[in-house]
Tab-separated table of C-alpha atoms and ligand atoms in Angstrom:
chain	number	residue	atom	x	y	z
A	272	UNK	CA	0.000	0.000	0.000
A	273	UNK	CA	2.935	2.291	-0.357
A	274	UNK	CA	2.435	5.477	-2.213
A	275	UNK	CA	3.910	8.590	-2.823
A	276	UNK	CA	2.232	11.444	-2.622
A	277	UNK	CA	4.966	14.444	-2.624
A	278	UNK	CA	3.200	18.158	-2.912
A	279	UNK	CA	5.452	20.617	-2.394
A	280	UNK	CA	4.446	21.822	0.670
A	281	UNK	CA	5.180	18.561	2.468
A	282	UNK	CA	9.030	18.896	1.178
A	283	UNK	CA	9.947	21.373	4.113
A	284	UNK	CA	7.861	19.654	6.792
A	285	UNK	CA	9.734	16.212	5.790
A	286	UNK	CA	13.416	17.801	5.677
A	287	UNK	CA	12.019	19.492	9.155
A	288	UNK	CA	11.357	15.755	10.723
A	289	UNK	CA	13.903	14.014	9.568
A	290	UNK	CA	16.330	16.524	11.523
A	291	UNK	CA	13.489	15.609	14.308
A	292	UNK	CA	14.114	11.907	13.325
A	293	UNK	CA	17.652	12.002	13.767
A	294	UNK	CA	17.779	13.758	17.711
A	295	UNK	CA	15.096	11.541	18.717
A	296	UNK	CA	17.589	8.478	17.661
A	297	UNK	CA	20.321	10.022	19.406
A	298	UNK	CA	18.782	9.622	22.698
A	299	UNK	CA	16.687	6.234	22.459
A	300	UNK	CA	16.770	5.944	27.131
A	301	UNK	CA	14.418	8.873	26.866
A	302	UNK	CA	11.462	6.876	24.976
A	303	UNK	CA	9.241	5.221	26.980
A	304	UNK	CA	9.377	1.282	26.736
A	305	UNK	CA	12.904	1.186	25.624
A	306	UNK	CA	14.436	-0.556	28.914
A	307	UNK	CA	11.811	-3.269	29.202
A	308	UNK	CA	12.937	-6.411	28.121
A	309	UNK	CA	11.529	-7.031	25.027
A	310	UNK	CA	13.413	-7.116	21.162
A	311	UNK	CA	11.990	-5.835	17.753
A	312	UNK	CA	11.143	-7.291	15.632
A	313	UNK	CA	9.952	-10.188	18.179
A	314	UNK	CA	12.367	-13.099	17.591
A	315	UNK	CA	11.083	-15.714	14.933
A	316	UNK	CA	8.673	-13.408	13.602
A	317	UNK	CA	7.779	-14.222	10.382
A	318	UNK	CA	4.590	-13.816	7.549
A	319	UNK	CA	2.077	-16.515	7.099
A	320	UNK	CA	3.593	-19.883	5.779
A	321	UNK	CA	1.746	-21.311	2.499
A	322	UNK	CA	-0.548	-18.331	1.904
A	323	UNK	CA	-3.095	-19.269	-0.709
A	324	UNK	CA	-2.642	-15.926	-2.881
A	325	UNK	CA	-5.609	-16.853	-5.120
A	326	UNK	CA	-8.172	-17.023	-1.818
A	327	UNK	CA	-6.491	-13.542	-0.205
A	328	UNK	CA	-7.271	-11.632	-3.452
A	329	UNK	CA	-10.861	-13.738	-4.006
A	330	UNK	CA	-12.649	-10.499	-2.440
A	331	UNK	CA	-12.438	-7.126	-1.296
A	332	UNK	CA	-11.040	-6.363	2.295
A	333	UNK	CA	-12.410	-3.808	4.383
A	334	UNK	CA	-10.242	-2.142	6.773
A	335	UNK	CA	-11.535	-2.524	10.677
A	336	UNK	CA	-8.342	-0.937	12.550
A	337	UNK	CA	-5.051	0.209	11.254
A	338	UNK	CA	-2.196	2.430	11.834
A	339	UNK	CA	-2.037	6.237	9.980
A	340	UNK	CA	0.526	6.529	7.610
A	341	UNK	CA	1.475	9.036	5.389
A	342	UNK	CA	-1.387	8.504	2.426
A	343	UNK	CA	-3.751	7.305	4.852
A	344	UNK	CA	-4.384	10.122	7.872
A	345	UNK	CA	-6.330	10.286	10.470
A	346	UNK	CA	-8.962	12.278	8.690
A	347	UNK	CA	-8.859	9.366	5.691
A	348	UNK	CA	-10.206	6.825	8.004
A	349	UNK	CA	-13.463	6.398	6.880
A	350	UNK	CA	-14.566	3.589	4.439
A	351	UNK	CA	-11.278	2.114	3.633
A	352	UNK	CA	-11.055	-0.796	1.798
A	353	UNK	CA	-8.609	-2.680	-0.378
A	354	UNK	CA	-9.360	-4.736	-3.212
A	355	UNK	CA	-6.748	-6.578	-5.217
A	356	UNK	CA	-7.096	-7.981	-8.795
A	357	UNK	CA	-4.630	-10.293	-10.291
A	358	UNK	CA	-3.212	-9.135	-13.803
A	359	UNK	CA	-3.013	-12.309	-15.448
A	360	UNK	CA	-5.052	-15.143	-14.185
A	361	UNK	CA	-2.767	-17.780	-14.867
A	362	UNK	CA	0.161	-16.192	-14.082
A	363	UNK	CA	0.913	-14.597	-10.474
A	364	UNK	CA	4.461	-13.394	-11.191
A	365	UNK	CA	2.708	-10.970	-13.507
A	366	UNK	CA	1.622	-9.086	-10.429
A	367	UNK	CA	-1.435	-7.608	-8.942
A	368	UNK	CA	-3.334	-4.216	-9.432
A	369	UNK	CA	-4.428	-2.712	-5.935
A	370	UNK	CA	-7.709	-0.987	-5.503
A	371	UNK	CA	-7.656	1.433	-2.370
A	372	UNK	CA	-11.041	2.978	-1.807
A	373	UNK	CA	-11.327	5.913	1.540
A	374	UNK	CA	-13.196	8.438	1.468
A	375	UNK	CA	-11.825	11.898	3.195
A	376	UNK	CA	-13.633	13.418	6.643
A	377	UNK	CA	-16.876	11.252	6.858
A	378	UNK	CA	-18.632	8.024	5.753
A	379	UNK	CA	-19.531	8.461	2.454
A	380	UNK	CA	-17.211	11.507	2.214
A	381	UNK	CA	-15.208	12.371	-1.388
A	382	UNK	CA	-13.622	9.664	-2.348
A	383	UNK	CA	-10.082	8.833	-1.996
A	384	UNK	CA	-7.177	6.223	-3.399
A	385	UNK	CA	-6.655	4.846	-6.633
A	386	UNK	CA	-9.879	3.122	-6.951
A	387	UNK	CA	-12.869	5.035	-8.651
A	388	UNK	CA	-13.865	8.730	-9.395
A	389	UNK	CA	-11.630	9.967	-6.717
A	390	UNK	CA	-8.650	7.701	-7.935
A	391	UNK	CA	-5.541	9.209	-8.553
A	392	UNK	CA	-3.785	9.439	-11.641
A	393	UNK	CA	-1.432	6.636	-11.554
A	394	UNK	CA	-1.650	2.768	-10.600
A	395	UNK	CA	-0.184	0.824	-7.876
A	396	UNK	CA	0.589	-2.443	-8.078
A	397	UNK	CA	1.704	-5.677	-5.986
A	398	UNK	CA	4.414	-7.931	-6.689
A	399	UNK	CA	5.464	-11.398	-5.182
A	400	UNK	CA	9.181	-11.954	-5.665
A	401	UNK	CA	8.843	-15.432	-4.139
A	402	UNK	CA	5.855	-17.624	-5.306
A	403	UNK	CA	6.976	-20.208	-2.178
A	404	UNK	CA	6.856	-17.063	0.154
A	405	UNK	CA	3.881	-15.697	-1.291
A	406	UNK	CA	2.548	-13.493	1.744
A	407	UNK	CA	5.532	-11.083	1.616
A	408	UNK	CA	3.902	-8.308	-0.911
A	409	UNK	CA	6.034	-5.790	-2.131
A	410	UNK	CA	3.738	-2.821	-3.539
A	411	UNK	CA	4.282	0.798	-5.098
A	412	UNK	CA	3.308	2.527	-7.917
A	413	UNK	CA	3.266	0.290	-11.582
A	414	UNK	CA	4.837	3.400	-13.475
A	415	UNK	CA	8.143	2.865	-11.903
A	416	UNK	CA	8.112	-0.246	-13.307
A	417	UNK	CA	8.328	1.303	-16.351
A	418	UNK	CA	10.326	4.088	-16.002
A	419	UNK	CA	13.304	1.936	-13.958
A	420	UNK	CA	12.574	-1.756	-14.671
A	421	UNK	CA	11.674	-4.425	-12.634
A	422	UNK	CA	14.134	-5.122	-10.340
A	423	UNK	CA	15.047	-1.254	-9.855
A	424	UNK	CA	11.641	-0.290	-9.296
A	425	UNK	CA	11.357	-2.531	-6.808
A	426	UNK	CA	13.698	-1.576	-4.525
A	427	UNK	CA	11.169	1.763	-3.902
A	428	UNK	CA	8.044	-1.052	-3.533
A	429	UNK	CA	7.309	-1.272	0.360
A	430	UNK	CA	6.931	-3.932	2.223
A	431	UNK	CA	3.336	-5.441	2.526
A	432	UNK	CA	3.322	-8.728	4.791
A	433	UNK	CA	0.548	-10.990	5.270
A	434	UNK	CA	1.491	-11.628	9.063
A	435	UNK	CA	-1.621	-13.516	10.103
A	436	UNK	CA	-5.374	-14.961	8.796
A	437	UNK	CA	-7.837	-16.336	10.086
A	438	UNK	CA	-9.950	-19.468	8.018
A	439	UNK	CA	-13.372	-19.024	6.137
A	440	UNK	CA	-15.857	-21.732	6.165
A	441	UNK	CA	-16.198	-20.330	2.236
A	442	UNK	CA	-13.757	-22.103	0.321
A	443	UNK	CA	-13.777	-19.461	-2.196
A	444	UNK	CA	-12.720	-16.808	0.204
A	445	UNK	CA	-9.903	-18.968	2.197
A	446	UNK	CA	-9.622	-16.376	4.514
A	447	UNK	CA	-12.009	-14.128	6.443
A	448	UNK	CA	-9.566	-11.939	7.898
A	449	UNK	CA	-5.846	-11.101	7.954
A	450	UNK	CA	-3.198	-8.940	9.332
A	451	UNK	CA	-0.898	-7.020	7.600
A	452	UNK	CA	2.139	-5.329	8.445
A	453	UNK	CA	4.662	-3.142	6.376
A	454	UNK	CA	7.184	-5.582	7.039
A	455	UNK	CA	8.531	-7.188	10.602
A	456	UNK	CA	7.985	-4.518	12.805
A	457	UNK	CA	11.177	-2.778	14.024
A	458	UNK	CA	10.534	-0.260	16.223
A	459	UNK	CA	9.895	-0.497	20.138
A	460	UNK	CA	6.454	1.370	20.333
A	461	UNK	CA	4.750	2.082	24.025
A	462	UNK	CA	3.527	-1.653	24.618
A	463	UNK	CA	4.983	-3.896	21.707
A	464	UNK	CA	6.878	-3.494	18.224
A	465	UNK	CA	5.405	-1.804	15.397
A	466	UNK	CA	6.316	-0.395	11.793
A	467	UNK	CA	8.035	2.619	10.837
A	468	UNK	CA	9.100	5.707	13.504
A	469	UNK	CA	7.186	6.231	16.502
A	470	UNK	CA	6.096	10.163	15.662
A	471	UNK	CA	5.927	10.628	12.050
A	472	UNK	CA	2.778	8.943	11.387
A	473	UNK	CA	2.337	11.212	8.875
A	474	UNK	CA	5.450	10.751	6.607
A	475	UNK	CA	5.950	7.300	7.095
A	476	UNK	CA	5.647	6.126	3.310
A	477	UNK	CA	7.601	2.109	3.049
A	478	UNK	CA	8.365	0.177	5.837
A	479	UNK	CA	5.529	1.368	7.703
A	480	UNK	CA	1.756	0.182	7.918
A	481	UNK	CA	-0.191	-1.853	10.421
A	482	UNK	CA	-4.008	-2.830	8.878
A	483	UNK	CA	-6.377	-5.392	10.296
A	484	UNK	CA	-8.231	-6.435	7.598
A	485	UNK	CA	-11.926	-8.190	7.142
A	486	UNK	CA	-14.205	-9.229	4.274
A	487	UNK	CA	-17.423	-7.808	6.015
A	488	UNK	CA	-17.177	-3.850	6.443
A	489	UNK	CA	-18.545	-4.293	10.023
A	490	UNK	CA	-16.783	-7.230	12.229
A	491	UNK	CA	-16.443	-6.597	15.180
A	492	UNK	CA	-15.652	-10.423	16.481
A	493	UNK	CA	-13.130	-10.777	14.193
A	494	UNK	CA	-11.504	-7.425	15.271
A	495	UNK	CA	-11.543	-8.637	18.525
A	496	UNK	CA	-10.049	-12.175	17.282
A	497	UNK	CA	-7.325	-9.790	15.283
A	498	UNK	CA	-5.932	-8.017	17.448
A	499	UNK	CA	-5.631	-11.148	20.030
A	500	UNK	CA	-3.593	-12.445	17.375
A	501	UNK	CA	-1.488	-9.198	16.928
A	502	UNK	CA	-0.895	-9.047	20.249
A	503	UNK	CA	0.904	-12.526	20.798
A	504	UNK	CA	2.571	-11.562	17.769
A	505	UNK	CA	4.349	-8.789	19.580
A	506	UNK	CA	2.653	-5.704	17.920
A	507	UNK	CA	1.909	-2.573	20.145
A	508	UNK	CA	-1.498	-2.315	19.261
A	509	UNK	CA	-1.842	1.389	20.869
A	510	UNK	CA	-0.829	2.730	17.190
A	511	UNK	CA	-3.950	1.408	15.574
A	512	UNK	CA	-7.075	3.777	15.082
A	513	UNK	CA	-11.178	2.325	14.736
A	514	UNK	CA	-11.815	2.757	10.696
A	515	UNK	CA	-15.510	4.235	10.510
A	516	UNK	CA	-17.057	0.978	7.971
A	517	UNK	CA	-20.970	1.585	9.098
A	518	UNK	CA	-23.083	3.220	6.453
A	519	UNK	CA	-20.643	3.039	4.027
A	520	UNK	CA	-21.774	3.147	0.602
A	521	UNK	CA	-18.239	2.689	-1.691
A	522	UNK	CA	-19.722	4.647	-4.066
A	523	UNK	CA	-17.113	4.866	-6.984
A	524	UNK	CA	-15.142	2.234	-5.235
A	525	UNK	CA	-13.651	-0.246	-8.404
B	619	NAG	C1	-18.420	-17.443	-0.746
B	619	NAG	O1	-17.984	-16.111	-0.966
B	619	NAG	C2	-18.253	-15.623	-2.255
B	619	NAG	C3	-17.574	-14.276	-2.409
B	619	NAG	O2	-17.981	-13.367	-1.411
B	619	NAG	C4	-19.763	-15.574	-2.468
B	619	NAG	O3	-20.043	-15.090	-3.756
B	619	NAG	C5	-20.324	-16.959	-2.260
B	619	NAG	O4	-21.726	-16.903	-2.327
B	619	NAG	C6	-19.916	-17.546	-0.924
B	619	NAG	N1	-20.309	-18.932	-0.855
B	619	NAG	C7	-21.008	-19.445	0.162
B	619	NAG	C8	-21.303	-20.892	0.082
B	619	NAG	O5	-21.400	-18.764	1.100
């Protein structure tokens, strides 16, 4: 779910944090957690074994709880949902087109991501280096592709692990929900490890990203069941914020 959205007002604010960045790392005793006895990422921690790519990608996802990140704020989390759409059926190392749908300050606000009407202009895409390790997802926009080649372009892609699902009764849909993380998660947070830099929510672009994920908007029970899971994982579960899914109409969603 990496993306890059660069205006040129965000240039100074980013050049401003990253001097931020670099004190707060110089003095790691002052942040809370960082004596307790626990390593990040947690040791053995690893994506789902044997992930059934074909199931995951069978049906939309709608996002229940997740960590802001740069393209997705606090003020984005309404409606979000992910749906992914393999671009040749028979082949998976041809990738996979992602479909993010939010829409902006309400439920049925204007819509956001590069699904629908409120899509932006360019495409992001998926890619699975290693069909035997299928759940670690390497995504960024498809252009790059182009402009830089495959293996150049993806050395920009972010991270996008499938860290945990849990089983449908549907054997179409394999899974009915999952966790994903923007890789292991590296960084001692207030109660656990989680992606990316403990402040810059709002920057953090690769390497960052925390979603719980279901294929009903509204799911509670498997929220509950999700973050259970998250937690024995090792994730500090403080970063992630409620995703608004009741009412919501997708309208323009793809
Ligand atoms: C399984 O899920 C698919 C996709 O949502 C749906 O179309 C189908 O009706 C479901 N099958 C059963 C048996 O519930």
């Amino acid at each position: 779910m990496a993306m890059m959205i660069v205006t040129r007002g965000k240039i100074l604010e980013v050049v401003v944090l990253a001097a931020l960045v670099a004190i707060g790392t110089a003095a790691p005793a002052m942040w809370p957690g960082s004596r307790d006895g626990f390593e990040c990422p947690p040791p053995g921690f690893d994506s789902v074994k044997g992930l059934d790519l074909r199931k995951y990608v069978s049906a939309p996802w709608y996002v229940q709880e997740q960590m802001p990140v740069a393209y997705q704020s606090v003020e984005d989390l309404y409606c979000v949902r992910a749906r992914y759409v393999l671009q040749d059926e028979d082949d998976l190392t041809k990738g996979i087109t992602v479909y993010n749908y939010a829409n902006k300050g309400e439920v049925n606000g204007p819509a956001e991501g590069t699904s629908g009407t409120g899509g932006s202009s360019f495409q992001l895409q998926a890619v699975v280096p290693d069909l035997n390790d299928a759940s670690k997802l390497l995504v960024g926009p498809s252009f790059l592709e182009k402009l830089l080649g495959e293996e150049l372009a993806e050395r920009f892609y972010g991270d996008y692990w499938v860290v945990a699902v849990g089983p449908s009764s549907n054997e179409t849909l394999g899974y009915d929900w999952a966790i994903i993380s923007g890789g292991p998660p590296r960084t001692r947070g207030m109660d656990g490890c989680m992606t990316g830099s403990k402040f810059l929510d709002r920057f953090q672009i690769n390497g960052a990203g925390f979603w719980l994920f279901s294929r009903k908007p509204v799911d509670p029970e498997s929220t509950e069941a999700m973050r259970k899971v998250a937690k024995e994982k090792g994730f500090d579960l403080s970063v992630l914020r409620k995703v608004e899914q009741e009412g919501c109409k997708y309208e323009g969603a793809l």
